[in-house]
PDB file of C-alpha atoms in Angstrom:
ATOM      1  CA  UNK A   1       0.000   0.000   0.000  1.00 39.00           C
ATOM      2  CA  UNK A   2       1.519   3.334  -1.070  1.00 51.00           C
ATOM      3  CA  UNK A   3       1.997   6.241   1.279  1.00 63.00           C
ATOM      4  CA  UNK A   4       0.380   9.432  -0.074  1.00 78.00           C
ATOM      5  CA  UNK A   5       1.826  11.721   2.599  1.00 90.00           C
ATOM      6  CA  UNK A   6       4.602  14.160   1.548  1.00 95.00           C
ATOM      7  CA  UNK A   7       7.996  12.491   1.140  1.00 96.00           C
ATOM      8  CA  UNK A   8      11.145  14.459   0.399  1.00 97.00           C
ATOM      9  CA  UNK A   9      13.338  17.432   1.202  1.00 98.00           C
ATOM     10  CA  UNK A  10      12.370  21.096   1.372  1.00 98.00           C
ATOM     11  CA  UNK A  11      14.787  24.031   1.396  1.00 98.00           C
ATOM     12  CA  UNK A  12      13.214  26.900   3.326  1.00 97.00           C
ATOM     13  CA  UNK A  13      14.306  30.530   3.667  1.00 98.00           C
ATOM     14  CA  UNK A  14      13.830  30.919   7.422  1.00 97.00           C
ATOM     15  CA  UNK A  15      12.524  34.362   8.360  1.00 97.00           C
ATOM     16  CA  UNK A  16      14.016  36.428  11.165  1.00 96.00           C
ATOM     17  CA  UNK A  17      12.384  36.099  14.563  1.00 93.00           C
ATOM     18  CA  UNK A  18      11.143  32.549  14.056  1.00 95.00           C
ATOM     19  CA  UNK A  19      12.871  29.569  15.646  1.00 93.00           C
ATOM     20  CA  UNK A  20      13.761  26.476  13.634  1.00 94.00           C
ATOM     21  CA  UNK A  21      11.144  24.569  15.628  1.00 94.00           C
ATOM     22  CA  UNK A  22       8.648  27.269  14.699  1.00 96.00           C
ATOM     23  CA  UNK A  23       9.421  26.688  11.020  1.00 97.00           C
ATOM     24  CA  UNK A  24       8.884  22.944  11.481  1.00 97.00           C
ATOM     25  CA  UNK A  25       5.481  23.633  13.075  1.00 97.00           C
ATOM     26  CA  UNK A  26       4.403  25.827  10.165  1.00 97.00           C
ATOM     27  CA  UNK A  27       5.616  23.296   7.589  1.00 97.00           C
ATOM     28  CA  UNK A  28       3.562  20.593   9.326  1.00 97.00           C
ATOM     29  CA  UNK A  29       0.441  22.722   8.944  1.00 96.00           C
ATOM     30  CA  UNK A  30       1.274  23.796   5.383  1.00 97.00           C
ATOM     31  CA  UNK A  31       1.852  20.256   4.092  1.00 97.00           C
ATOM     32  CA  UNK A  32      -0.681  18.590   6.375  1.00 96.00           C
ATOM     33  CA  UNK A  33       1.751  16.091   7.849  1.00 96.00           C
ATOM     34  CA  UNK A  34       3.237  15.448  11.280  1.00 95.00           C
ATOM     35  CA  UNK A  35       6.530  13.877  10.244  1.00 96.00           C
ATOM     36  CA  UNK A  36       8.832  16.881   9.679  1.00 97.00           C
ATOM     37  CA  UNK A  37      12.355  17.564  10.940  1.00 96.00           C
ATOM     38  CA  UNK A  38      15.203  19.943  10.175  1.00 96.00           C
ATOM     39  CA  UNK A  39      18.918  19.513   9.548  1.00 94.00           C
ATOM     40  CA  UNK A  40      20.717  22.034  11.721  1.00 85.00           C
ATOM     41  CA  UNK A  41      19.255  24.771  13.897  1.00 87.00           C
ATOM     42  CA  UNK A  42      19.255  28.440  12.945  1.00 91.00           C
ATOM     43  CA  UNK A  43      18.868  30.912  15.813  1.00 88.00           C
ATOM     44  CA  UNK A  44      15.726  33.122  15.767  1.00 91.00           C
ATOM     45  CA  UNK A  45      17.885  36.124  14.796  1.00 92.00           C
ATOM     46  CA  UNK A  46      19.276  34.329  11.732  1.00 96.00           C
ATOM     47  CA  UNK A  47      17.682  33.942   8.312  1.00 97.00           C
ATOM     48  CA  UNK A  48      18.306  31.762   5.300  1.00 98.00           C
ATOM     49  CA  UNK A  49      18.686  28.124   4.360  1.00 98.00           C
ATOM     50  CA  UNK A  50      16.969  25.652   6.663  1.00 98.00           C
ATOM     51  CA  UNK A  51      16.777  22.153   5.174  1.00 98.00           C
ATOM     52  CA  UNK A  52      13.749  20.139   6.225  1.00 98.00           C
ATOM     53  CA  UNK A  53      12.845  16.494   5.730  1.00 97.00           C
ATOM     54  CA  UNK A  54       9.230  15.398   5.338  1.00 98.00           C
ATOM     55  CA  UNK A  55       8.071  11.821   5.770  1.00 96.00           C
ATOM     56  CA  UNK A  56      10.889   9.439   4.897  1.00 95.00           C
ATOM     57  CA  UNK A  57      12.978  12.521   4.111  1.00 96.00           C
ATOM     58  CA  UNK A  58      13.654  12.768   7.848  1.00 97.00           C
ATOM     59  CA  UNK A  59      15.875   9.687   7.448  1.00 96.00           C
ATOM     60  CA  UNK A  60      18.239  11.712   5.245  1.00 96.00           C
ATOM     61  CA  UNK A  61      18.666  14.560   7.717  1.00 96.00           C
ATOM     62  CA  UNK A  62      21.511  12.849   9.564  1.00 93.00           C
ATOM     63  CA  UNK A  63      23.531  12.924   6.311  1.00 93.00           C
ATOM     64  CA  UNK A  64      22.740  16.616   5.751  1.00 95.00           C
ATOM     65  CA  UNK A  65      23.532  17.844   9.267  1.00 92.00           C
ATOM     66  CA  UNK A  66      27.272  17.257   8.942  1.00 91.00           C
ATOM     67  CA  UNK A  67      27.885  19.036   5.613  1.00 95.00           C
ATOM     68  CA  UNK A  68      29.694  22.370   5.240  1.00 96.00           C
ATOM     69  CA  UNK A  69      27.808  25.664   5.233  1.00 98.00           C
ATOM     70  CA  UNK A  70      28.091  29.254   3.952  1.00 98.00           C
ATOM     71  CA  UNK A  71      27.024  32.371   5.855  1.00 98.00           C
ATOM     72  CA  UNK A  72      26.894  36.115   5.322  1.00 98.00           C
ATOM     73  CA  UNK A  73      27.202  37.960   8.614  1.00 98.00           C
ATOM     74  CA  UNK A  74      27.701  41.371  10.179  1.00 98.00           C
ATOM     75  CA  UNK A  75      30.088  41.602  13.123  1.00 98.00           C
ATOM     76  CA  UNK A  76      30.029  44.566  15.500  1.00 97.00           C
ATOM     77  CA  UNK A  77      33.197  45.518  17.358  1.00 97.00           C
ATOM     78  CA  UNK A  78      33.096  47.705  20.434  1.00 96.00           C
ATOM     79  CA  UNK A  79      30.620  45.796  22.576  1.00 96.00           C
ATOM     80  CA  UNK A  80      29.615  42.278  23.559  1.00 94.00           C
ATOM     81  CA  UNK A  81      26.399  40.586  24.650  1.00 92.00           C
ATOM     82  CA  UNK A  82      25.662  37.573  26.881  1.00 87.00           C
ATOM     83  CA  UNK A  83      24.562  35.563  23.826  1.00 87.00           C
ATOM     84  CA  UNK A  84      27.359  36.802  21.502  1.00 91.00           C
ATOM     85  CA  UNK A  85      24.675  38.131  19.140  1.00 91.00           C
ATOM     86  CA  UNK A  86      21.914  40.730  18.921  1.00 91.00           C
ATOM     87  CA  UNK A  87      19.356  38.534  20.700  1.00 87.00           C
ATOM     88  CA  UNK A  88      20.507  40.141  23.975  1.00 87.00           C
ATOM     89  CA  UNK A  89      21.543  43.647  24.947  1.00 92.00           C
ATOM     90  CA  UNK A  90      25.217  44.726  25.069  1.00 92.00           C
ATOM     91  CA  UNK A  91      26.649  44.428  28.561  1.00 90.00           C
ATOM     92  CA  UNK A  92      30.326  45.284  27.984  1.00 93.00           C
ATOM     93  CA  UNK A  93      31.783  48.170  26.017  1.00 94.00           C
ATOM     94  CA  UNK A  94      35.236  48.973  24.712  1.00 94.00           C
ATOM     95  CA  UNK A  95      37.225  51.973  25.838  1.00 93.00           C
ATOM     96  CA  UNK A  96      36.975  54.604  23.043  1.00 91.00           C
ATOM     97  CA  UNK A  97      40.768  54.904  22.905  1.00 92.00           C
ATOM     98  CA  UNK A  98      41.103  51.140  22.309  1.00 93.00           C
ATOM     99  CA  UNK A  99      38.478  51.293  19.577  1.00 93.00           C
ATOM    100  CA  UNK A 100      40.230  54.240  17.908  1.00 91.00           C
ATOM    101  CA  UNK A 101      43.458  52.300  17.357  1.00 94.00           C
ATOM    102  CA  UNK A 102      41.717  49.562  15.323  1.00 95.00           C
ATOM    103  CA  UNK A 103      41.942  49.878  11.556  1.00 96.00           C
ATOM    104  CA  UNK A 104      41.200  47.656   8.564  1.00 97.00           C
ATOM    105  CA  UNK A 105      44.604  45.988   8.741  1.00 97.00           C
ATOM    106  CA  UNK A 106      44.222  44.946  12.384  1.00 97.00           C
ATOM    107  CA  UNK A 107      40.741  43.576  11.686  1.00 98.00           C
ATOM    108  CA  UNK A 108      42.060  41.569   8.729  1.00 98.00           C
ATOM    109  CA  UNK A 109      44.877  40.183  10.878  1.00 98.00           C
ATOM    110  CA  UNK A 110      42.377  39.044  13.518  1.00 98.00           C
ATOM    111  CA  UNK A 111      40.182  37.416  10.862  1.00 98.00           C
ATOM    112  CA  UNK A 112      43.191  35.656   9.325  1.00 98.00           C
ATOM    113  CA  UNK A 113      43.909  33.912  12.636  1.00 98.00           C
ATOM    114  CA  UNK A 114      40.515  32.205  12.418  1.00 98.00           C
ATOM    115  CA  UNK A 115      40.932  30.727   8.949  1.00 98.00           C
ATOM    116  CA  UNK A 116      41.632  27.026   8.566  1.00 97.00           C
ATOM    117  CA  UNK A 117      41.346  24.381  11.301  1.00 98.00           C
ATOM    118  CA  UNK A 118      40.760  26.059  14.679  1.00 97.00           C
ATOM    119  CA  UNK A 119      39.803  25.025  18.196  1.00 96.00           C
ATOM    120  CA  UNK A 120      36.599  26.943  18.911  1.00 94.00           C
ATOM    121  CA  UNK A 121      34.743  27.247  22.213  1.00 89.00           C
ATOM    122  CA  UNK A 122      31.016  27.366  21.332  1.00 85.00           C
ATOM    123  CA  UNK A 123      28.811  30.100  22.751  1.00 79.00           C
ATOM    124  CA  UNK A 124      27.396  29.158  26.141  1.00 69.00           C
ATOM    125  CA  UNK A 125      23.866  29.677  24.807  1.00 64.00           C
ATOM    126  CA  UNK A 126      24.327  27.065  22.082  1.00 62.00           C
ATOM    127  CA  UNK A 127      22.167  23.939  21.712  1.00 62.00           C
ATOM    128  CA  UNK A 128      25.028  21.663  22.769  1.00 63.00           C
ATOM    129  CA  UNK A 129      23.960  19.255  25.490  1.00 62.00           C
ATOM    130  CA  UNK A 130      25.720  19.303  28.858  1.00 55.00           C
ATOM    131  CA  UNK A 131      24.833  16.232  30.943  1.00 57.00           C
ATOM    132  CA  UNK A 132      21.699  15.729  28.875  1.00 59.00           C
ATOM    133  CA  UNK A 133      20.469  19.333  29.053  1.00 63.00           C
ATOM    134  CA  UNK A 134      20.878  22.052  26.413  1.00 59.00           C
ATOM    135  CA  UNK A 135      23.587  24.548  27.286  1.00 57.00           C
ATOM    136  CA  UNK A 136      21.304  27.525  26.609  1.00 58.00           C
ATOM    137  CA  UNK A 137      18.706  26.092  29.026  1.00 61.00           C
ATOM    138  CA  UNK A 138      21.339  25.870  31.754  1.00 58.00           C
ATOM    139  CA  UNK A 139      22.427  29.470  31.113  1.00 58.00           C
ATOM    140  CA  UNK A 140      18.843  30.716  31.241  1.00 59.00           C
ATOM    141  CA  UNK A 141      18.405  28.861  34.537  1.00 56.00           C
ATOM    142  CA  UNK A 142      21.271  30.897  35.970  1.00 58.00           C
ATOM    143  CA  UNK A 143      23.989  28.244  35.762  1.00 59.00           C
ATOM    144  CA  UNK A 144      27.561  28.980  34.786  1.00 63.00           C
ATOM    145  CA  UNK A 145      28.405  26.871  31.739  1.00 65.00           C
ATOM    146  CA  UNK A 146      31.886  26.297  30.383  1.00 71.00           C
ATOM    147  CA  UNK A 147      31.990  24.393  27.111  1.00 75.00           C
ATOM    148  CA  UNK A 148      35.076  22.644  25.813  1.00 82.00           C
ATOM    149  CA  UNK A 149      36.810  23.743  22.623  1.00 89.00           C
ATOM    150  CA  UNK A 150      36.030  21.724  19.517  1.00 91.00           C
ATOM    151  CA  UNK A 151      38.017  21.416  16.301  1.00 95.00           C
ATOM    152  CA  UNK A 152      36.212  23.045  13.370  1.00 96.00           C
ATOM    153  CA  UNK A 153      37.385  24.325  10.010  1.00 98.00           C
ATOM    154  CA  UNK A 154      36.814  27.759   8.524  1.00 98.00           C
ATOM    155  CA  UNK A 155      37.736  27.246   4.883  1.00 98.00           C
ATOM    156  CA  UNK A 156      36.843  30.804   3.797  1.00 98.00           C
ATOM    157  CA  UNK A 157      36.525  33.949   5.932  1.00 98.00           C
ATOM    158  CA  UNK A 158      36.394  37.034   3.741  1.00 98.00           C
ATOM    159  CA  UNK A 159      35.760  40.642   4.739  1.00 98.00           C
ATOM    160  CA  UNK A 160      33.289  42.315   2.373  1.00 98.00           C
ATOM    161  CA  UNK A 161      32.953  45.791   3.883  1.00 97.00           C
ATOM    162  CA  UNK A 162      34.078  47.693   6.999  1.00 97.00           C
ATOM    163  CA  UNK A 163      32.217  50.690   8.440  1.00 95.00           C
ATOM    164  CA  UNK A 164      33.813  52.860  11.126  1.00 93.00           C
ATOM    165  CA  UNK A 165      31.293  54.853  13.187  1.00 81.00           C
ATOM    166  CA  UNK A 166      32.851  57.284  15.631  1.00 65.00           C
ATOM    167  CA  UNK A 167      29.436  58.720  16.535  1.00 68.00           C
ATOM    168  CA  UNK A 168      28.031  55.375  17.709  1.00 74.00           C
ATOM    169  CA  UNK A 169      31.307  54.120  19.124  1.00 82.00           C
ATOM    170  CA  UNK A 170      31.517  50.871  17.204  1.00 93.00           C
ATOM    171  CA  UNK A 171      32.856  49.216  14.044  1.00 96.00           C
ATOM    172  CA  UNK A 172      30.653  47.061  11.830  1.00 96.00           C
ATOM    173  CA  UNK A 173      32.013  44.741   9.155  1.00 97.00           C
ATOM    174  CA  UNK A 174      30.343  42.296   6.803  1.00 98.00           C
ATOM    175  CA  UNK A 175      31.872  38.886   6.123  1.00 98.00           C
ATOM    176  CA  UNK A 176      31.295  35.719   4.124  1.00 98.00           C
ATOM    177  CA  UNK A 177      32.154  32.476   5.920  1.00 98.00           C
ATOM    178  CA  UNK A 178      32.484  28.937   4.554  1.00 98.00           C
ATOM    179  CA  UNK A 179      32.856  26.517   7.425  1.00 97.00           C
ATOM    180  CA  UNK A 180      32.432  22.986   8.658  1.00 96.00           C
ATOM    181  CA  UNK A 181      29.390  21.778  10.521  1.00 93.00           C
ATOM    182  CA  UNK A 182      29.531  22.740  14.194  1.00 91.00           C
ATOM    183  CA  UNK A 183      31.153  26.143  13.594  1.00 95.00           C
ATOM    184  CA  UNK A 184      29.514  29.034  15.451  1.00 93.00           C
ATOM    185  CA  UNK A 185      29.762  32.316  13.526  1.00 96.00           C
ATOM    186  CA  UNK A 186      28.825  34.293  16.639  1.00 94.00           C
ATOM    187  CA  UNK A 187      31.777  32.673  18.401  1.00 95.00           C
ATOM    188  CA  UNK A 188      33.982  33.949  15.560  1.00 97.00           C
ATOM    189  CA  UNK A 189      32.634  37.457  16.234  1.00 97.00           C
ATOM    190  CA  UNK A 190      33.263  37.057  19.964  1.00 96.00           C
ATOM    191  CA  UNK A 191      36.818  35.805  19.445  1.00 97.00           C
ATOM    192  CA  UNK A 192      37.753  38.612  17.045  1.00 98.00           C
ATOM    193  CA  UNK A 193      36.578  41.169  19.601  1.00 97.00           C
ATOM    194  CA  UNK A 194      38.538  39.392  22.332  1.00 96.00           C
ATOM    195  CA  UNK A 195      41.672  39.231  20.189  1.00 97.00           C
ATOM    196  CA  UNK A 196      41.492  42.971  19.481  1.00 97.00           C
ATOM    197  CA  UNK A 197      40.620  43.819  23.090  1.00 96.00           C
ATOM    198  CA  UNK A 198      37.454  45.696  22.139  1.00 96.00           C
ATOM    199  CA  UNK A 199      34.693  43.069  22.470  1.00 96.00           C
ATOM    200  CA  UNK A 200      32.537  41.822  19.601  1.00 97.00           C
ATOM    201  CA  UNK A 201      29.219  40.243  18.761  1.00 97.00           C
ATOM    202  CA  UNK A 202      27.090  39.286  15.779  1.00 96.00           C
ATOM    203  CA  UNK A 203      24.329  41.634  14.598  1.00 96.00           C
ATOM    204  CA  UNK A 204      23.134  39.809  11.456  1.00 97.00           C
ATOM    205  CA  UNK A 205      23.438  36.273  10.096  1.00 98.00           C
ATOM    206  CA  UNK A 206      22.129  34.748   6.877  1.00 98.00           C
ATOM    207  CA  UNK A 207      22.868  31.160   5.848  1.00 98.00           C
ATOM    208  CA  UNK A 208      23.074  30.839   2.077  1.00 98.00           C
ATOM    209  CA  UNK A 209      24.233  27.242   1.645  1.00 98.00           C
ATOM    210  CA  UNK A 210      23.974  23.881   3.399  1.00 97.00           C
ATOM    211  CA  UNK A 211      26.042  21.387   1.425  1.00 96.00           C
ATOM    212  CA  UNK A 212      24.584  21.360  -2.087  1.00 96.00           C
ATOM    213  CA  UNK A 213      21.358  23.075  -0.997  1.00 97.00           C
ATOM    214  CA  UNK A 214      21.446  26.795  -1.853  1.00 97.00           C
ATOM    215  CA  UNK A 215      19.387  29.875  -1.053  1.00 98.00           C
ATOM    216  CA  UNK A 216      18.143  30.149  -4.656  1.00 97.00           C
ATOM    217  CA  UNK A 217      16.292  26.835  -4.104  1.00 96.00           C
ATOM    218  CA  UNK A 218      14.644  28.070  -0.919  1.00 98.00           C
ATOM    219  CA  UNK A 219      10.930  28.709  -0.572  1.00 97.00           C
ATOM    220  CA  UNK A 220       9.509  31.494   1.555  1.00 96.00           C
ATOM    221  CA  UNK A 221       6.946  30.638   4.200  1.00 95.00           C
ATOM    222  CA  UNK A 222       3.627  32.216   3.166  1.00 94.00           C
ATOM    223  CA  UNK A 223       1.413  34.141   5.541  1.00 91.00           C
ATOM    224  CA  UNK A 224      -1.524  32.088   4.311  1.00 92.00           C
ATOM    225  CA  UNK A 225      -0.751  28.413   4.861  1.00 92.00           C
ATOM    226  CA  UNK A 226      -3.798  27.538   2.757  1.00 91.00           C
ATOM    227  CA  UNK A 227      -1.920  28.218  -0.481  1.00 94.00           C
ATOM    228  CA  UNK A 228      -0.661  25.254  -2.484  1.00 94.00           C
ATOM    229  CA  UNK A 229       2.506  23.697  -1.046  1.00 95.00           C
ATOM    230  CA  UNK A 230       5.549  23.488  -3.341  1.00 95.00           C
ATOM    231  CA  UNK A 231       6.966  20.325  -4.881  1.00 96.00           C
ATOM    232  CA  UNK A 232       9.550  18.652  -2.660  1.00 97.00           C
ATOM    233  CA  UNK A 233      13.020  17.603  -3.714  1.00 97.00           C
ATOM    234  CA  UNK A 234      12.703  13.839  -4.199  1.00 96.00           C
ATOM    235  CA  UNK A 235      14.509  11.450  -1.886  1.00 96.00           C
ATOM    236  CA  UNK A 236      16.633  10.111  -4.747  1.00 95.00           C
ATOM    237  CA  UNK A 237      17.583  13.596  -5.957  1.00 96.00           C
ATOM    238  CA  UNK A 238      18.532  14.704  -2.457  1.00 96.00           C
ATOM    239  CA  UNK A 239      20.509  11.519  -1.797  1.00 94.00           C
ATOM    240  CA  UNK A 240      22.543  12.067  -4.972  1.00 93.00           C
ATOM    241  CA  UNK A 241      23.880  15.311  -3.505  1.00 92.00           C
ATOM    242  CA  UNK A 242      24.973  13.562  -0.313  1.00 93.00           C
ATOM    243  CA  UNK A 243      26.337  10.135  -1.257  1.00 92.00           C
ATOM    244  CA  UNK A 244      27.685   8.103  -4.164  1.00 90.00           C
ATOM    245  CA  UNK A 245      24.873   6.290  -5.996  1.00 90.00           C
ATOM    246  CA  UNK A 246      24.530   2.594  -6.808  1.00 89.00           C
ATOM    247  CA  UNK A 247      21.676   1.573  -9.119  1.00 89.00           C
ATOM    248  CA  UNK A 248      20.063  -1.848  -8.651  1.00 89.00           C
ATOM    249  CA  UNK A 249      17.228  -3.762 -10.306  1.00 89.00           C
ATOM    250  CA  UNK A 250      13.911  -4.515  -8.637  1.00 90.00           C
ATOM    251  CA  UNK A 251      14.957  -7.963  -7.415  1.00 90.00           C
ATOM    252  CA  UNK A 252      18.017  -6.613  -5.600  1.00 90.00           C
ATOM    253  CA  UNK A 253      15.976  -3.722  -4.235  1.00 91.00           C
ATOM    254  CA  UNK A 254      13.473  -6.146  -2.694  1.00 91.00           C
ATOM    255  CA  UNK A 255      16.287  -8.210  -1.203  1.00 91.00           C
ATOM    256  CA  UNK A 256      17.867  -5.127   0.348  1.00 91.00           C
ATOM    257  CA  UNK A 257      14.570  -4.054   1.887  1.00 90.00           C
ATOM    258  CA  UNK A 258      14.257  -7.534   3.357  1.00 90.00           C
ATOM    259  CA  UNK A 259      17.609  -7.105   5.103  1.00 89.00           C
ATOM    260  CA  UNK A 260      19.570  -9.358   2.768  1.00 91.00           C
ATOM    261  CA  UNK A 261      23.075  -8.693   1.491  1.00 91.00           C
ATOM    262  CA  UNK A 262      23.192  -8.527  -2.300  1.00 89.00           C
ATOM    263  CA  UNK A 263      26.141  -8.647  -4.685  1.00 84.00           C
ATOM    264  CA  UNK A 264      26.899  -5.601  -6.809  1.00 73.00           C
ATOM    265  CA  UNK A 265      30.204  -6.762  -8.261  1.00 54.00           C
ATOM    266  CA  UNK A 266      33.482  -4.865  -8.080  1.00 47.00           C
ATOM    267  CA  UNK A 267      33.438  -1.714  -5.974  1.00 45.00           C
ATOM    268  CA  UNK A 268      36.170   0.864  -5.777  1.00 43.00           C
ATOM    269  CA  UNK A 269      35.869   2.151  -2.204  1.00 42.00           C
ATOM    270  CA  UNK A 270      37.916   5.261  -2.970  1.00 42.00           C
ATOM    271  CA  UNK A 271      37.858   8.372  -0.759  1.00 44.00           C
ATOM    272  CA  UNK A 272      35.441   8.204   2.149  1.00 46.00           C
ATOM    273  CA  UNK A 273      35.822   4.526   2.891  1.00 47.00           C
ATOM    274  CA  UNK A 274      36.407   3.503   6.483  1.00 48.00           C
ATOM    275  CA  UNK A 275      39.424   1.465   7.584  1.00 45.00           C
ATOM    276  CA  UNK A 276      37.715  -1.771   6.549  1.00 46.00           C
ATOM    277  CA  UNK A 277      37.191  -0.537   3.001  1.00 49.00           C
ATOM    278  CA  UNK A 278      33.432  -0.179   3.528  1.00 54.00           C
ATOM    279  CA  UNK A 279      31.536   2.833   2.238  1.00 83.00           C
ATOM    280  CA  UNK A 280      28.021   4.249   2.501  1.00 89.00           C
ATOM    281  CA  UNK A 281      26.089   4.788  -0.728  1.00 92.00           C
ATOM    282  CA  UNK A 282      22.600   5.724  -1.853  1.00 93.00           C
ATOM    283  CA  UNK A 283      20.877   2.787  -3.555  1.00 92.00           C
ATOM    284  CA  UNK A 284      18.406   3.726  -6.293  1.00 92.00           C
ATOM    285  CA  UNK A 285      15.954   1.632  -8.321  1.00 91.00           C
ATOM    286  CA  UNK A 286      13.942   3.230 -11.139  1.00 89.00           C
ATOM    287  CA  UNK A 287      14.767   6.700  -9.772  1.00 89.00           C
ATOM    288  CA  UNK A 288      13.422   5.842  -6.316  1.00 93.00           C
ATOM    289  CA  UNK A 289      15.641   5.775  -3.228  1.00 95.00           C
ATOM    290  CA  UNK A 290      15.732   2.212  -1.873  1.00 94.00           C
ATOM    291  CA  UNK A 291      18.179   2.633   0.991  1.00 93.00           C
ATOM    292  CA  UNK A 292      21.361   4.074   2.310  1.00 95.00           C
ATOM    293  CA  UNK A 293      23.617   1.047   2.283  1.00 94.00           C
ATOM    294  CA  UNK A 294      27.113  -0.105   3.010  1.00 91.00           C
ATOM    295  CA  UNK A 295      29.200  -1.446   0.149  1.00 85.00           C
ATOM    296  CA  UNK A 296      31.603  -3.921   1.666  1.00 81.00           C
ATOM    297  CA  UNK A 297      35.119  -4.700   0.558  1.00 74.00           C
ATOM    298  CA  UNK A 298      33.974  -7.907  -1.144  1.00 71.00           C
ATOM    299  CA  UNK A 299      31.368  -6.040  -3.193  1.00 72.00           C
ATOM    300  CA  UNK A 300      28.380  -7.014  -1.078  1.00 85.00           C
ATOM    301  CA  UNK A 301      25.660  -4.403  -0.495  1.00 90.00           C
ATOM    302  CA  UNK A 302      23.945  -4.275   2.921  1.00 92.00           C
ATOM    303  CA  UNK A 303      21.153  -1.845   3.760  1.00 92.00           C
ATOM    304  CA  UNK A 304      21.720   0.474   6.726  1.00 93.00           C
ATOM    305  CA  UNK A 305      18.601   2.655   6.385  1.00 93.00           C
ATOM    306  CA  UNK A 306      15.714   1.372   4.281  1.00 92.00           C
ATOM    307  CA  UNK A 307      13.224   3.613   2.476  1.00 91.00           C
ATOM    308  CA  UNK A 308       9.954   1.789   1.839  1.00 76.00           C
ATOM    309  CA  UNK A 309       9.023   1.989  -1.839  1.00 75.00           C
ATOM    310  CA  UNK A 310       6.530   0.222  -4.073  1.00 74.00           C
ATOM    311  CA  UNK A 311       8.094  -2.202  -6.542  1.00 72.00           C
ATOM    312  CA  UNK A 312       6.037  -3.630  -9.383  1.00 61.00           C
TER     313      UNK A 312
END
């Protein structure tokens, strides 16, 4: 029996002021389905690409969460906030004489230190769990939270524009950041301000890319959720952007969905294989995603995550 509920991936342009969970709630109402999840939280202040899975698309989210991302952001130097962004009021301010000695060259030097692999301490109000409880929840409950540094990679960190404002006593500069999953752009803003001795926080953040999902694919949430919902990215199309693809016939597809190991012949594990030579792939039959499977060194194919499909 076929499942008529929505199945696939949706790229949404998250509006400012709405949480990622709030977007999920609206998508549930818009598409008339309960099974919706997202791949990577955006703070309420942030806008841009939020990738959502509907129906069996939620099974692909774990493969999307860990991909690299691109952001455009505005960093303000001269003050800091408890949340390292504009979701809270500034509570520390730089001495005007310290701010006056900062120029474009010193800002560029501070940015350069944060390019490449770095050990970053996430913001205390992040969603990281500490003993089973979100860090931000502990902070809001009045607890002091100290998170450990984590290795992340900032592959690109480019300054687009710098604006010096003597009247307001701050410096704003716009940046574009390409980074690994788990990188906090507001922590980059905080650390630049700390390095320069003048404090810093994030005032704007827009995510424009999550892996191969880009802002030009994103749909805007309508005010009227009664309007027709858009076509989803199919499971097979989405999987092709995340994993190598192996195509099988209907007989092998059935066997995989039954938990059997099937032979696919010679397989060149190549980059991405683990130390046993095994590798995860997307298995497709007649342009439908059958499973995410492991191709073993001997060429055998074993399903790891099955996607129920109808086979004639």
